[in-house]
mmCIF file of C-alpha atoms in Angstrom:
data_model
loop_
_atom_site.group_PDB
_atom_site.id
_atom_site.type_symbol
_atom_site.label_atom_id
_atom_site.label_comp_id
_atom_site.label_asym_id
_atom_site.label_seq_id
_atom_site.Cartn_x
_atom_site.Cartn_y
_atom_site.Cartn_z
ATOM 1 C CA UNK N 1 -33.489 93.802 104.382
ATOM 2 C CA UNK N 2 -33.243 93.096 108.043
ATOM 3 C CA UNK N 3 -29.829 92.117 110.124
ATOM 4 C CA UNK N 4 -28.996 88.523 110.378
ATOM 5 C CA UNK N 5 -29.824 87.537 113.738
ATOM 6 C CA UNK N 6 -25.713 87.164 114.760
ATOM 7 C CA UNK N 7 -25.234 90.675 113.563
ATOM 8 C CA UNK N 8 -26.015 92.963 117.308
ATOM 9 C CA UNK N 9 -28.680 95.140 116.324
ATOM 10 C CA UNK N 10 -27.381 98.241 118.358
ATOM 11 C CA UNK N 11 -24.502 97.692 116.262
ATOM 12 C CA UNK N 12 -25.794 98.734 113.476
ATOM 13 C CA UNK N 13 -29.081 100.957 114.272
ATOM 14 C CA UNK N 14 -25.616 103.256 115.781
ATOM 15 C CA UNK N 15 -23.640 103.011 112.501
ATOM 16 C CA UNK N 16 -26.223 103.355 109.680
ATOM 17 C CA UNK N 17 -22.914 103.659 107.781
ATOM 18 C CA UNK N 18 -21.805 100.050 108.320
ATOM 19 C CA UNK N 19 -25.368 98.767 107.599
ATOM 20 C CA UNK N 20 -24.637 98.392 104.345
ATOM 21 C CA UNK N 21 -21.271 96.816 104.488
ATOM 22 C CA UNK N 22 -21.805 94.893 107.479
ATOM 23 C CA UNK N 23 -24.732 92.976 105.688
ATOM 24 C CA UNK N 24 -22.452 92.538 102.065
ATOM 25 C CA UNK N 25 -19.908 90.847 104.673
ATOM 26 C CA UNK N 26 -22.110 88.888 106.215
ATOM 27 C CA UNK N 27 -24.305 87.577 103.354
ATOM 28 C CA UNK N 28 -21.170 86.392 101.372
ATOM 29 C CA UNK N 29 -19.816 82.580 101.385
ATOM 30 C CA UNK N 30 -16.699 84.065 103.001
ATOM 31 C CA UNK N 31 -18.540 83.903 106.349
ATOM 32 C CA UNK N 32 -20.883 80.782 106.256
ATOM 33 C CA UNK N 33 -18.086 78.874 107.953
ATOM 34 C CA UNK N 34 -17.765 81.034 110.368
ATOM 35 C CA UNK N 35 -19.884 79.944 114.060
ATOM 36 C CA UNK N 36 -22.338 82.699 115.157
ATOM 37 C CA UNK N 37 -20.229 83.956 117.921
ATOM 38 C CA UNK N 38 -17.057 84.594 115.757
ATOM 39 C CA UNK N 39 -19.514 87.110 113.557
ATOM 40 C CA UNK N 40 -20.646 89.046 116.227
ATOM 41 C CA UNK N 41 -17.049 89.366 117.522
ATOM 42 C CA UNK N 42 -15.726 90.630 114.482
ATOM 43 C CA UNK N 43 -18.534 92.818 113.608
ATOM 44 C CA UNK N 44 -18.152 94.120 117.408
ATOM 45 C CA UNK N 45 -14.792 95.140 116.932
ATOM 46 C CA UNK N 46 -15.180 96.483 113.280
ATOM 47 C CA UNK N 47 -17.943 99.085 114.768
ATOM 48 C CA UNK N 48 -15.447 99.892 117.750
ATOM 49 C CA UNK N 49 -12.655 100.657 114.810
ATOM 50 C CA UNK N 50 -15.067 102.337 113.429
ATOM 51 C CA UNK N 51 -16.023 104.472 116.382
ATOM 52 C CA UNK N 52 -12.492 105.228 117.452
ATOM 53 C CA UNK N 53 -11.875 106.311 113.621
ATOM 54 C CA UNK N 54 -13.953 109.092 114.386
ATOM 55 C CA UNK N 55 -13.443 110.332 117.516
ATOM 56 C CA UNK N 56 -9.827 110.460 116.785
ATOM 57 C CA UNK N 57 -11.044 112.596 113.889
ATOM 58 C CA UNK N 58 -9.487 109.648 111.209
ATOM 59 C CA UNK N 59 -12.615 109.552 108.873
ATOM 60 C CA UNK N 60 -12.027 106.159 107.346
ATOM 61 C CA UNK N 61 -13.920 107.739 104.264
ATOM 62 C CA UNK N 62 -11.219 110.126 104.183
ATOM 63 C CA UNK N 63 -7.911 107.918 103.905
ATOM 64 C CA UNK N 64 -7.741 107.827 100.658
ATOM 65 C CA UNK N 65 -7.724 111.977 100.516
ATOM 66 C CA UNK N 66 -5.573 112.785 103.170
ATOM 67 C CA UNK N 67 -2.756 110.163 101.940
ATOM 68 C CA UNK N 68 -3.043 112.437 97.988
ATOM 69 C CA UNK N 69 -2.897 115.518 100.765
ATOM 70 C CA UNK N 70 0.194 114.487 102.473
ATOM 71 C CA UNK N 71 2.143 113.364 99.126
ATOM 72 C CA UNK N 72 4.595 116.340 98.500
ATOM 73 C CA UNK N 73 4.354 117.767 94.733
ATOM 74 C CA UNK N 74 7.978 117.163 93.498
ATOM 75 C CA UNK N 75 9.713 120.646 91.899
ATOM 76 C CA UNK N 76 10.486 120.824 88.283
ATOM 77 C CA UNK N 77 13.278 118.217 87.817
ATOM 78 C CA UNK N 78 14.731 115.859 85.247
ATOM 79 C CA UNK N 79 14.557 112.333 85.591
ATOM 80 C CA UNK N 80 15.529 109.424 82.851
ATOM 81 C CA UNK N 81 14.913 106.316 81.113
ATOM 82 C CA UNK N 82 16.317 103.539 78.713
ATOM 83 C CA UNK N 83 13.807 103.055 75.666
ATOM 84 C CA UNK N 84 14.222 101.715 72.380
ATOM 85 C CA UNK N 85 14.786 104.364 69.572
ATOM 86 C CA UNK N 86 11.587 102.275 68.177
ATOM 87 C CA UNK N 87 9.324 103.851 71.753
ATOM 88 C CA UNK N 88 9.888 107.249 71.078
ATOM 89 C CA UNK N 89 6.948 107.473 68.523
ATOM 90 C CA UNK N 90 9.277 109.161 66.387
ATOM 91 C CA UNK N 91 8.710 106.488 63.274
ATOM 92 C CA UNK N 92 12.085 104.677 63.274
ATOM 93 C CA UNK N 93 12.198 100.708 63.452
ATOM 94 C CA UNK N 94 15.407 99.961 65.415
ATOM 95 C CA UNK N 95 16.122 97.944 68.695
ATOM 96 C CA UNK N 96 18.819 100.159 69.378
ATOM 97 C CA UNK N 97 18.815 101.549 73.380
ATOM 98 C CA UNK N 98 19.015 105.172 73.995
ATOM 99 C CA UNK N 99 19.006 107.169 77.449
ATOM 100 C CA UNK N 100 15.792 109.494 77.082
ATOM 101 C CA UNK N 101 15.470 112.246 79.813
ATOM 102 C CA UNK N 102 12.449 113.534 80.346
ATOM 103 C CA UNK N 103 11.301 116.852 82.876
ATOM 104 C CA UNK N 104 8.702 116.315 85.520
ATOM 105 C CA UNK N 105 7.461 117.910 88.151
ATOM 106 C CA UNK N 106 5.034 120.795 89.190
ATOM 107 C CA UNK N 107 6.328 124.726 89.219
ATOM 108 C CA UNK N 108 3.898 126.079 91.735
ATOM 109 C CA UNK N 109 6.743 128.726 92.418
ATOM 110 C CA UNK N 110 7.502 130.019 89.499
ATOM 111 C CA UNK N 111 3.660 131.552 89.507
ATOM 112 C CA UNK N 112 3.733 134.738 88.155
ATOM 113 C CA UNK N 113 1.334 138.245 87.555
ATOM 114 C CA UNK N 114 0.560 136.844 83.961
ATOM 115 C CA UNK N 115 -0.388 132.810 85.468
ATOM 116 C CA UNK N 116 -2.649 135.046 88.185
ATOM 117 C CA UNK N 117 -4.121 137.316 85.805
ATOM 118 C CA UNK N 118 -4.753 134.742 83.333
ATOM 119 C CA UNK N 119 -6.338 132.343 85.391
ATOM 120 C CA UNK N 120 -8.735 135.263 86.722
ATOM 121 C CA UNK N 121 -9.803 135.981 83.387
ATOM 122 C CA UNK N 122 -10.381 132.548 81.974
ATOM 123 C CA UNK N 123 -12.620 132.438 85.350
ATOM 124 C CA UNK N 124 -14.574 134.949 84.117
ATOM 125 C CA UNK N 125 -15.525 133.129 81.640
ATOM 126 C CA UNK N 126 -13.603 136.182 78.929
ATOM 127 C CA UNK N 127 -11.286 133.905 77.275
ATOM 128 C CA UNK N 128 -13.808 131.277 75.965
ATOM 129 C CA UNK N 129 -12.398 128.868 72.994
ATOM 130 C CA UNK N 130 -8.288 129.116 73.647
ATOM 131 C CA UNK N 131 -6.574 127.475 74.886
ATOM 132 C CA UNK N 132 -4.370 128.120 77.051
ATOM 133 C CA UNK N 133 -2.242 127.357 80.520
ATOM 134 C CA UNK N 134 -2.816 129.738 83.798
ATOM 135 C CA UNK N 135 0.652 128.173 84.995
ATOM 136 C CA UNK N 136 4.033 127.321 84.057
ATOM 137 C CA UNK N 137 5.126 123.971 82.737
ATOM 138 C CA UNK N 138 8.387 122.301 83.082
ATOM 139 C CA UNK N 139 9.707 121.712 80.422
ATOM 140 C CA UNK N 140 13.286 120.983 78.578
ATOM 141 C CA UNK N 141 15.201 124.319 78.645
ATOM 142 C CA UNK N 142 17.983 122.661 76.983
ATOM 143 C CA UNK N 143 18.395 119.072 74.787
ATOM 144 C CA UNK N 144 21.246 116.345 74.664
ATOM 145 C CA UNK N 145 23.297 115.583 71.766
ATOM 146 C CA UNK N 146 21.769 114.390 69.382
ATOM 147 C CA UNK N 147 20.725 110.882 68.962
ATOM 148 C CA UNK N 148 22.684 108.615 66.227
ATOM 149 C CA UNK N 149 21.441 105.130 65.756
ATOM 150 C CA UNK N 150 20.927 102.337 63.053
ATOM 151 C CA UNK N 151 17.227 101.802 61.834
ATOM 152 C CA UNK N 152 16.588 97.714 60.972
ATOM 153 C CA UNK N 153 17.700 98.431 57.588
ATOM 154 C CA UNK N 154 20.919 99.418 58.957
ATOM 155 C CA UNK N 155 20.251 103.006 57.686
ATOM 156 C CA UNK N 156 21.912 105.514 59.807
ATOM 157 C CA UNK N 157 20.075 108.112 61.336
ATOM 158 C CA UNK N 158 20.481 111.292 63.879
ATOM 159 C CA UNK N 159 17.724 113.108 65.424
ATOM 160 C CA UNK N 160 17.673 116.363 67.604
ATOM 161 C CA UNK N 161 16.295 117.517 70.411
ATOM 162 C CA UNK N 162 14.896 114.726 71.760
ATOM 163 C CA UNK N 163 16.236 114.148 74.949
ATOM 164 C CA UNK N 164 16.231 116.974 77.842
ATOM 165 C CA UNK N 165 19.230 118.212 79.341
ATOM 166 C CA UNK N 166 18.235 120.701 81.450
ATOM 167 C CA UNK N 167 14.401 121.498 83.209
ATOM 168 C CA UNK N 168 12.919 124.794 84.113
ATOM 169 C CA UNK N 169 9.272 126.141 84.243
ATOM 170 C CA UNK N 170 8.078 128.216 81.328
#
């Protein structure tokens, strides 16, 4: 498929990369209302972004990456919610509110000999069918009271363990 004649053909025989986009752009509707001159302008300055991209070493293929690289894993904390007793999966039928606090997070440093060793020997390919974790999970070290509610039969109930009171890796 050649370049429409508006699209600068050093523009793209420099960018092979853009090619391909430059041409999607340019054979949608979005442009047909455009005048000739307006498409090589903006194709003109999308290859200079383009260029500047990566000589400044910002890889527009890498964005997306380097934003997931930048985002700081959050330590093992607790963090909470109001659900109906009816969303904890638990069976119960009641519109009844409850505070459920949940543990999230990542415990990178609580990495110890057995996580190392572990994951070393699961590399090897030794420990075939378990399964099993080479790190810690946080988890609830401790629960809240226990839950008391009324079902929609107004039967009473009280369930333990549910929410988490206190977070740790294990």
């Amino acid at each position: 498929m050649r370049p429409p004649a508006s699209v600068p053909s050093d523009a793209l025989r420099n960018y092979p990369e853009l090619s391909d986009i430059g041409l999607l752009f340019l054979d949608t509707a979005l442009f047909e209302s455009y005048t000739q001159g307006e498409i090589q302008e903006l194709v003109s300055t999308l290859v200079e972004r383009y260029s500047q991209s990566i000589h400044s070493g910002d890889d527009p293929r890498n964005v997306a990456r380097m934003k997931r690289a930048r985002v700081r894993k959050q330590p093992c904390t607790i963090k909470e919610l109001e659900v109906r007793v009816s969303e904890l999966g638990l069976g119960y039928i009641s519109d009844e509110t409850v505070l459920f606090r949940y543990c999230t997070g990542t415990c990178e440093a609580a990495v110890r000999n057995y996580d190392l060793s572990l994951q070393s020997i699961r590399g090897k390919k030794k420990i075939k069918k378990d399964k099993v974790r080479a790190k810690p999970c946080c988890r609830p070290l401790t629960y809240d009271d226990d839950i008391s509610f009324l079902d929609a039969k107004n039967h009473y109930h009280t369930i333990k363990e549910v929410s988490a009171k206190d977070c740790g890796c294990v």
